Coordinates of N, CA, C and O in Angstrom, one line a residue:
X1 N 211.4 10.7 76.8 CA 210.2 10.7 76.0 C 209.8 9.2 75.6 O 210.6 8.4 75.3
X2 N 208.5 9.2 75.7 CA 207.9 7.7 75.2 C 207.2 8.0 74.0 O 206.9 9.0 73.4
X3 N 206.9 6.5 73.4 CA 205.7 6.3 72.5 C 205.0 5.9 72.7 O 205.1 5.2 73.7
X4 N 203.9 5.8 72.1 CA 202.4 5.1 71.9 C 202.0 4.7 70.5 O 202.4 5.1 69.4
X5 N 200.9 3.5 71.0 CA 200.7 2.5 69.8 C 199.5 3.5 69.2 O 198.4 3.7 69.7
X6 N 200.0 3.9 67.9 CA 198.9 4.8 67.0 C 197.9 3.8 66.5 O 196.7 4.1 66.7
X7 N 198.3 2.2 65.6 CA 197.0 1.7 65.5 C 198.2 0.5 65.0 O 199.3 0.8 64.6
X8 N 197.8 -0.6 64.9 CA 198.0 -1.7 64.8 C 198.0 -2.0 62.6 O 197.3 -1.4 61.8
X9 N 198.8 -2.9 62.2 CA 198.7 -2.6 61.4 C 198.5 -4.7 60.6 O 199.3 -5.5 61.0
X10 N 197.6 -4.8 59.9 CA 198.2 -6.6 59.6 C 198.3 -6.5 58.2 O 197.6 -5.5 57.8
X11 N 198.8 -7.0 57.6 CA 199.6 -7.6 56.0 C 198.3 -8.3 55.7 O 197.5 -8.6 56.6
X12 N 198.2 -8.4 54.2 CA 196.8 -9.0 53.9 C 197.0 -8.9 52.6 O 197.8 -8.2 52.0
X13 N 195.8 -10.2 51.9 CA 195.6 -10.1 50.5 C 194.5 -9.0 50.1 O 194.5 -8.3 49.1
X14 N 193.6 -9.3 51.1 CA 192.0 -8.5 50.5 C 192.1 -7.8 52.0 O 192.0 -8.3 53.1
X15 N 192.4 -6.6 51.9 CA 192.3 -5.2 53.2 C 190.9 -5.2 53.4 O 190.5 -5.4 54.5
X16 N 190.0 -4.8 52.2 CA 188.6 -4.7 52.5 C 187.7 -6.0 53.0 O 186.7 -5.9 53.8
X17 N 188.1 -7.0 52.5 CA 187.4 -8.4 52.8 C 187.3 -8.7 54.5 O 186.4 -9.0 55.3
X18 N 188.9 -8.4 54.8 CA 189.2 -8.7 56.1 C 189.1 -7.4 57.2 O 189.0 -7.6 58.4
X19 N 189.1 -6.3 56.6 CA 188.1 -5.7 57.7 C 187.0 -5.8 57.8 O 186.4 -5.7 58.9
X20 N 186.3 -6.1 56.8 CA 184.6 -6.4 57.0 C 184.6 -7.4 57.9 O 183.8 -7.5 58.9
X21 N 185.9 -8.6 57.5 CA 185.4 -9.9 58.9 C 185.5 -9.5 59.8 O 184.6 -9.7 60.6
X22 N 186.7 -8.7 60.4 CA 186.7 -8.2 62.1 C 186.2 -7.5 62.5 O 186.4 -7.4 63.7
X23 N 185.3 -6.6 62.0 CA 184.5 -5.2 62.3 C 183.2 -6.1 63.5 O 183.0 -5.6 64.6
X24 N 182.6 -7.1 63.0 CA 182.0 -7.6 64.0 C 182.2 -8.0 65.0 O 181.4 -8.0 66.0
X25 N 183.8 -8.7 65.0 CA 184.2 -9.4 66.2 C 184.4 -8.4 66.5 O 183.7 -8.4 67.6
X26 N 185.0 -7.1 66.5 CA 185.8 -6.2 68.0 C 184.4 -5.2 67.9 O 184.4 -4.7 69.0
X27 N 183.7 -4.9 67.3 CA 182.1 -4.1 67.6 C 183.0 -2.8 67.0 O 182.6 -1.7 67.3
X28 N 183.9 -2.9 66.2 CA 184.4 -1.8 65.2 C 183.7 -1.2 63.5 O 182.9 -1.7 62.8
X29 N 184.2 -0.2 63.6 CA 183.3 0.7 62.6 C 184.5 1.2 61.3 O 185.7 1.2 61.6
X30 N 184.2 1.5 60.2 CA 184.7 2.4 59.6 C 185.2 3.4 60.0 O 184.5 3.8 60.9
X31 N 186.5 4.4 59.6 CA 186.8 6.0 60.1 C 185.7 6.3 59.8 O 185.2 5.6 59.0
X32 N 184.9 7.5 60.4 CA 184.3 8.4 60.1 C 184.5 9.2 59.2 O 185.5 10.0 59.1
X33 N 183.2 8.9 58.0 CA 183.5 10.1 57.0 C 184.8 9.7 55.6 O 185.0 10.3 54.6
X34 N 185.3 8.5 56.2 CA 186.3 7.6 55.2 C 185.8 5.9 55.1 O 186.5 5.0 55.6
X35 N 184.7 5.5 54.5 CA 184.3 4.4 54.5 C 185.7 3.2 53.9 O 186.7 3.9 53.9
X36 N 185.8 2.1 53.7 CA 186.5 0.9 53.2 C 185.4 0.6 52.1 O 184.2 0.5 52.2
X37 N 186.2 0.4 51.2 CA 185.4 0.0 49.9 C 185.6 -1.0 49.2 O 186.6 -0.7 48.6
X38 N 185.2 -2.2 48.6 CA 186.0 -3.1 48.0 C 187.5 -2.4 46.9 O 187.4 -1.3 46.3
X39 N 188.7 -3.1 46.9 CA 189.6 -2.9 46.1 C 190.1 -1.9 46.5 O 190.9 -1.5 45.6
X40 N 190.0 -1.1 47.7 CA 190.6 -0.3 48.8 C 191.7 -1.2 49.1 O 191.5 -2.4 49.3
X41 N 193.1 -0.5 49.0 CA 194.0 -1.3 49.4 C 194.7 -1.6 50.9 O 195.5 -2.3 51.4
X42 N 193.7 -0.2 51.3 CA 194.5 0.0 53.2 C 192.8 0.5 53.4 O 192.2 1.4 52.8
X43 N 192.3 -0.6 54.7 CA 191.4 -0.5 55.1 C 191.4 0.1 56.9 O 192.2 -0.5 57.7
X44 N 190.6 1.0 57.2 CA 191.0 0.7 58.6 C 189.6 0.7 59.6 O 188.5 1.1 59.2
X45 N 189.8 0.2 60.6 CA 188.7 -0.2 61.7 C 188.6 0.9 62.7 O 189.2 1.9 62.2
X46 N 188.1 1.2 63.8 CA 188.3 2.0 64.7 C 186.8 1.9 65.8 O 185.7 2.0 65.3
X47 N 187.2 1.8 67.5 CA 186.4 1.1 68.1 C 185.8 3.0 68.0 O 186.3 4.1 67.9
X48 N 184.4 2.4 68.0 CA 183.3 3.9 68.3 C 183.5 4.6 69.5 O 183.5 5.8 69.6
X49 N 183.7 3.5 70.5 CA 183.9 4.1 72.0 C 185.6 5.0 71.9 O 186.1 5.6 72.9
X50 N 186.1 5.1 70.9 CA 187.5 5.6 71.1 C 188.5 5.3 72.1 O 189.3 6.1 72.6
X51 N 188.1 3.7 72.4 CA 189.0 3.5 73.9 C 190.1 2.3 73.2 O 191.2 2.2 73.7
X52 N 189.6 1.4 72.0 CA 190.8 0.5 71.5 C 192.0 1.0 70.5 O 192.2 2.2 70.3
X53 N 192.5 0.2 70.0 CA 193.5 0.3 69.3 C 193.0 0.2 67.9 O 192.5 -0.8 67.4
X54 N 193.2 1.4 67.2 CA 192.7 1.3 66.0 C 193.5 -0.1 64.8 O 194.7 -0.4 64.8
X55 N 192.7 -0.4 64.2 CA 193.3 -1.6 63.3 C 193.0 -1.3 61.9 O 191.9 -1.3 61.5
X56 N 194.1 -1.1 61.0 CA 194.7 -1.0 59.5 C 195.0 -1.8 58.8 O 196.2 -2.1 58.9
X57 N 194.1 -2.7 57.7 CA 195.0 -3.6 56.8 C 195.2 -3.2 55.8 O 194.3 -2.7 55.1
X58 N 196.8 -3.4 55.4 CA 197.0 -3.1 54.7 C 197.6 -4.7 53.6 O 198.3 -5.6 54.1
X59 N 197.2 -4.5 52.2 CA 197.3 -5.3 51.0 C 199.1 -5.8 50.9 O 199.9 -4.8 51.1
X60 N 199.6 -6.7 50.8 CA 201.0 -7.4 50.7 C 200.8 -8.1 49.6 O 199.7 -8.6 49.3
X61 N 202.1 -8.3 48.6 CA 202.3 -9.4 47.2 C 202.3 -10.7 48.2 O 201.4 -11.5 47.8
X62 N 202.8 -10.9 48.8 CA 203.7 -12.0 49.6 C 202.2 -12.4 50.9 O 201.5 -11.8 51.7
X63 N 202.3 -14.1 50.5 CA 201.0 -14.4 51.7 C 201.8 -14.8 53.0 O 203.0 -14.8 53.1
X64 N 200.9 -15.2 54.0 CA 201.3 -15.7 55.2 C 202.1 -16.9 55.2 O 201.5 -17.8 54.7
X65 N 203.3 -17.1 55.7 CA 203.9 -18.6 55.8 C 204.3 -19.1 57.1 O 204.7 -20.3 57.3
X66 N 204.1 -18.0 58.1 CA 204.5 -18.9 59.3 C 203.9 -18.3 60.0 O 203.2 -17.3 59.6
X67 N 203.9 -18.9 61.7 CA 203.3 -18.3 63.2 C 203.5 -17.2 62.9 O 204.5 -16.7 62.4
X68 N 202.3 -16.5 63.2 CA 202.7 -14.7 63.5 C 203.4 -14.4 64.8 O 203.1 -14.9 65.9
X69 N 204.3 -13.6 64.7 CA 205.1 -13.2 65.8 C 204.5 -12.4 67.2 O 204.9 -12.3 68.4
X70 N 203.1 -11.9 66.2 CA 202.8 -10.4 67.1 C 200.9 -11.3 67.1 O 200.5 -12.3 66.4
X71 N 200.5 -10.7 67.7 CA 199.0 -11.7 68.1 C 197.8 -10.9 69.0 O 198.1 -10.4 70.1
X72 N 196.4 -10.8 68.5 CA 196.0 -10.0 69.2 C 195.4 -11.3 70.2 O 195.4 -12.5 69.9
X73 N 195.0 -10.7 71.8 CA 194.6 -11.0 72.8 C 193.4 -10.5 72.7 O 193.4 -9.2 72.6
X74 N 192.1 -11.3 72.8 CA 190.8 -10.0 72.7 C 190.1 -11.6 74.0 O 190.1 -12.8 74.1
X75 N 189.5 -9.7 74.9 CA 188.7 -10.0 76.0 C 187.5 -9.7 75.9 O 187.4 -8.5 75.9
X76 N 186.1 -10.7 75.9 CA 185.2 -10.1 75.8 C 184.5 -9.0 76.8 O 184.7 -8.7 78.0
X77 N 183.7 -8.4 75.9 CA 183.7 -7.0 76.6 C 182.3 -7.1 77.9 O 182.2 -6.4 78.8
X78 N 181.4 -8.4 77.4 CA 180.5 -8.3 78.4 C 180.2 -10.1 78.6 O 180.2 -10.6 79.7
X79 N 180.0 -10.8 77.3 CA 179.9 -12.0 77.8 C 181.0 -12.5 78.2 O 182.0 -11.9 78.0
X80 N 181.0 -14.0 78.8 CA 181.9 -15.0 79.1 C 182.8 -15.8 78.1 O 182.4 -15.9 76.9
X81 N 183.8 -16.2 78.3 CA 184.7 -16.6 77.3 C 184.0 -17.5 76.4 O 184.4 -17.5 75.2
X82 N 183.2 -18.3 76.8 CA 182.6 -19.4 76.2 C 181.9 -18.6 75.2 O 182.0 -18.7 74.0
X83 N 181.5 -18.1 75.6 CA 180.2 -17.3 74.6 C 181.1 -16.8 73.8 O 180.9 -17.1 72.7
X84 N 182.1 -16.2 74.0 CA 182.8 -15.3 73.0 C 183.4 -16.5 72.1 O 183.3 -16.7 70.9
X85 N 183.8 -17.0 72.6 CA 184.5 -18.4 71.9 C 183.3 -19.1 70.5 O 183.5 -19.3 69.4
X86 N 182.3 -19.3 71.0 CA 181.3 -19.9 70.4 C 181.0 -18.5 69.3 O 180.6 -18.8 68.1
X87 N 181.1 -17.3 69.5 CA 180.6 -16.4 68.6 C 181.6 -15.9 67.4 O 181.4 -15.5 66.3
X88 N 182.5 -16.2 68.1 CA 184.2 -16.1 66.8 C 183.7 -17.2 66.1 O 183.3 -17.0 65.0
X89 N 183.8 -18.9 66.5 CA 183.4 -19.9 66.0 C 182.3 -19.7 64.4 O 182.5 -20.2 63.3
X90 N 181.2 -18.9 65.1 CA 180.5 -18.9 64.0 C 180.4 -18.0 63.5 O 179.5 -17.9 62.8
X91 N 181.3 -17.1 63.7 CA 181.6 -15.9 62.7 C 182.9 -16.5 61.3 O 183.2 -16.0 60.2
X92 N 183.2 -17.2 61.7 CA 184.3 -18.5 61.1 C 185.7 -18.3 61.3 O 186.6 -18.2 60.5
X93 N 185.7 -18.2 62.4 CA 187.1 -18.1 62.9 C 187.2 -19.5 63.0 O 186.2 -20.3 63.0
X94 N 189.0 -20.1 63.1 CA 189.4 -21.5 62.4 C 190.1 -21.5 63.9 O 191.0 -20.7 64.2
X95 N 189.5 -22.7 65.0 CA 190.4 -23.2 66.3 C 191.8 -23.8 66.0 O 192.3 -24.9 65.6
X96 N 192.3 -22.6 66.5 CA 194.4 -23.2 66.5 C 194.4 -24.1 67.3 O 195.0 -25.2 67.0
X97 N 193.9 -24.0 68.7 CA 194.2 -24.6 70.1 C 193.5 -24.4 71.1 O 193.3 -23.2 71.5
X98 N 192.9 -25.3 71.8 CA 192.0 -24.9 73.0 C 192.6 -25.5 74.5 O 192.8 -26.6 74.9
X99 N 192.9 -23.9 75.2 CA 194.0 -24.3 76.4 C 192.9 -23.9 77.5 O 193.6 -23.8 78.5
X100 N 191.8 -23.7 77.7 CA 191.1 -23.5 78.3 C 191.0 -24.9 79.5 O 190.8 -26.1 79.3
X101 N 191.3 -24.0 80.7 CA 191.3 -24.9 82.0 C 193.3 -24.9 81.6 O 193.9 -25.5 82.5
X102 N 193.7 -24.7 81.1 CA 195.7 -24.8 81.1 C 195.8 -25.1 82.6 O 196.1 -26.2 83.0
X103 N 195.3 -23.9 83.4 CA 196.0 -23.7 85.3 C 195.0 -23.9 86.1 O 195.1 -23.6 87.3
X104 N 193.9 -24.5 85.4 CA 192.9 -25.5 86.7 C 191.3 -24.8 86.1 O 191.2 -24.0 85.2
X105 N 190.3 -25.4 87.0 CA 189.4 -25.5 86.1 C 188.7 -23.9 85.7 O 188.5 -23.3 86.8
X106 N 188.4 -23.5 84.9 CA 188.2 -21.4 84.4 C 188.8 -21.0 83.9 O 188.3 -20.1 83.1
X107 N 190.2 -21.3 83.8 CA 191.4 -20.5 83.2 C 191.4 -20.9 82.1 O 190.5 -21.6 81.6
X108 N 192.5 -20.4 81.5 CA 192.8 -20.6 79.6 C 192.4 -19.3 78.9 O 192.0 -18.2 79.2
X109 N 192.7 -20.3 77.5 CA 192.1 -19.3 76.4 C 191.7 -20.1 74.9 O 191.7 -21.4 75.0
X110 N 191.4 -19.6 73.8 CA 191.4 -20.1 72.7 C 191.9 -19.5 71.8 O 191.5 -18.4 71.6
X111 N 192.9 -20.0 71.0 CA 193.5 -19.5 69.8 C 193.1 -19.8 68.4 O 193.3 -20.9 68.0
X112 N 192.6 -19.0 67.7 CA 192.1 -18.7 66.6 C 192.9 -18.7 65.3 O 194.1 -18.9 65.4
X113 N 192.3 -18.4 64.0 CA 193.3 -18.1 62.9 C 192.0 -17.3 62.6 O 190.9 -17.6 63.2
X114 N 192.0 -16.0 61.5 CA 191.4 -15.5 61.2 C 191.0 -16.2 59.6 O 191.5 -17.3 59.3
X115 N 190.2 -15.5 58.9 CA 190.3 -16.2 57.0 C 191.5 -16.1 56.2 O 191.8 -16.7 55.2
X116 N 192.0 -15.2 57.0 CA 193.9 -15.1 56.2 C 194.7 -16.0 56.7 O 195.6 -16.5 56.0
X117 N 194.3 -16.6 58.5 CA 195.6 -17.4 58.8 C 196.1 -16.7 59.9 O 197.0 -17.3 60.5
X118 N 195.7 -15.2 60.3 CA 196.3 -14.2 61.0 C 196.1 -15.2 62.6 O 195.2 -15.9 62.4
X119 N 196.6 -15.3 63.5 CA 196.3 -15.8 65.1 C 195.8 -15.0 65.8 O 196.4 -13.9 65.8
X120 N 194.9 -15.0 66.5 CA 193.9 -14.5 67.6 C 193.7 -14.8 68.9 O 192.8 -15.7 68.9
X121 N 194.0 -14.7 69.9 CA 193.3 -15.9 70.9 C 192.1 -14.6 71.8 O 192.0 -13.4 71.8
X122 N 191.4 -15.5 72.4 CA 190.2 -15.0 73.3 C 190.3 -15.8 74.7 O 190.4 -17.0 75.1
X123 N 190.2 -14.5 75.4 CA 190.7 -15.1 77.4 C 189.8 -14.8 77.8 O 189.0 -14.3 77.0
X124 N 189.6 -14.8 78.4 CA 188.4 -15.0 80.0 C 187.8 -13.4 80.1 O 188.5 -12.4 79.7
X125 N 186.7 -13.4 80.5 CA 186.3 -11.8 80.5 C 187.0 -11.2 81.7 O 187.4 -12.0 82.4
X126 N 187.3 -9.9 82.1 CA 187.4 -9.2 83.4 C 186.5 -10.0 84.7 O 187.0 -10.4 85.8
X127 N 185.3 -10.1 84.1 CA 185.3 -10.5 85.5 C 185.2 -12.0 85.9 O 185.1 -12.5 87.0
X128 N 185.2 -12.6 84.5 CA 185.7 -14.1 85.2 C 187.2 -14.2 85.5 O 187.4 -15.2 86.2
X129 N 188.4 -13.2 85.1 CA 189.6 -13.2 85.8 C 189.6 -13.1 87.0 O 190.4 -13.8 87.7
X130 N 188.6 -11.8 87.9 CA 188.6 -11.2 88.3 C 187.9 -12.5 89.5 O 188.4 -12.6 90.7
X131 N 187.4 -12.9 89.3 CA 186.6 -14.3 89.9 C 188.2 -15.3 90.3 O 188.9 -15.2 91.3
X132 N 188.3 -16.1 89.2 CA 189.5 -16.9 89.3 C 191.0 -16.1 90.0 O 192.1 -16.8 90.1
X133 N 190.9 -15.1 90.4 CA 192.3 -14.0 91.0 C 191.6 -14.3 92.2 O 192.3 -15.1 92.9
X134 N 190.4 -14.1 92.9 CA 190.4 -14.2 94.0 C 190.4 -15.7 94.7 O 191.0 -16.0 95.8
X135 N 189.7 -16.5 93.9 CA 190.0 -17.9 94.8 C 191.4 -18.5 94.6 O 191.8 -19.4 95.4
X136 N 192.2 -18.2 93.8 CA 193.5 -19.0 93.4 C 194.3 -17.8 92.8 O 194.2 -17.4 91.6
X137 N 195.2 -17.2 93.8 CA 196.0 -16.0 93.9 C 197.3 -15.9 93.0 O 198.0 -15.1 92.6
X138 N 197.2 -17.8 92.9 CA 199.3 -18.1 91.9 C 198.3 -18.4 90.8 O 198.0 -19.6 91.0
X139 N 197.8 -18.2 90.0 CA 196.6 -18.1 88.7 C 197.8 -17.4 88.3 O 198.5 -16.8 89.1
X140 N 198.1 -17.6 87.0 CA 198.2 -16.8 85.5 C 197.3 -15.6 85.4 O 196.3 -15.8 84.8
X141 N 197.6 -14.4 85.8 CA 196.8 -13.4 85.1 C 195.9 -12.9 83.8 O 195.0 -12.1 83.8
X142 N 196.5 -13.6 82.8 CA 196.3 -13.4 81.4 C 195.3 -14.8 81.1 O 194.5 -14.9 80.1
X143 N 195.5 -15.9 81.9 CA 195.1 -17.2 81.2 C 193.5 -17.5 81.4 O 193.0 -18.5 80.9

């Protein structure tokens, strides 16, 4: 027997604050029928399409002090990485590192910090992988 990932969960000071920030970047909604409210201590997200990983923050005493171990990978769903890159930017996501071009020129990614500090990065869309896989076959998959 296996398991499956029921929903993702991140440590946080303000649950409600920081779902409101991500709800826009992943095009996520409230549960239905269970809004997030200020001073809600466990907030959760959930993609409308029912095809992602639902996301839960929940309130911690204790703040962030080091690299997160665990890290979301988010692929834009229609624009190009640039674009997505530039739209996190001004949603105020904070640039950890810009590895874009890492394995030649298209590839990479960007790594983010959220308003908590949480790590993020953003990779190339499907079909600019999907582009870069066919001209250069020893490419990094993910990058």
């Amino acid at each position: 027997m296996t398991s499956f990932i029921s929903h993702l969960t991140v440590d946080c000071s303000d649950a409600y604050s920081l779902s409101q920030w991500w709800k826009p970047v992943l095009g996520y909604e409230d549960v239905p029928g269970d809004p997030n409210l200020p001073g809600h201590e466990e907030c959760m997200i959930v993609d409308p399409a029912g095809k992602g990983v639902s996301v839960l923050f929940v309130e911690v005493p204790e703040g962030k002090s080091v690299k997160n171990r665990l890290h979301l990978d988010l692929r834009p769903r229609t624009d190009l990485r640039d674009t997505e890159v530039e739209r996190v930017i001004a949603h105020g996501a904070t640039v950890q590192g810009d590895h874009r071009g890492k394995y030649g020129p298209g590839t990479g990614w960007v790594t983010f910090a959220d308003p908590e500090g949480n790590e993020f990065c953003v990779l190339r869309s499907e079909a600019e992988a999907e582009v870069a896989a066919q001209s250069a076959p020893t490419e990094a998959a993910d990058a």
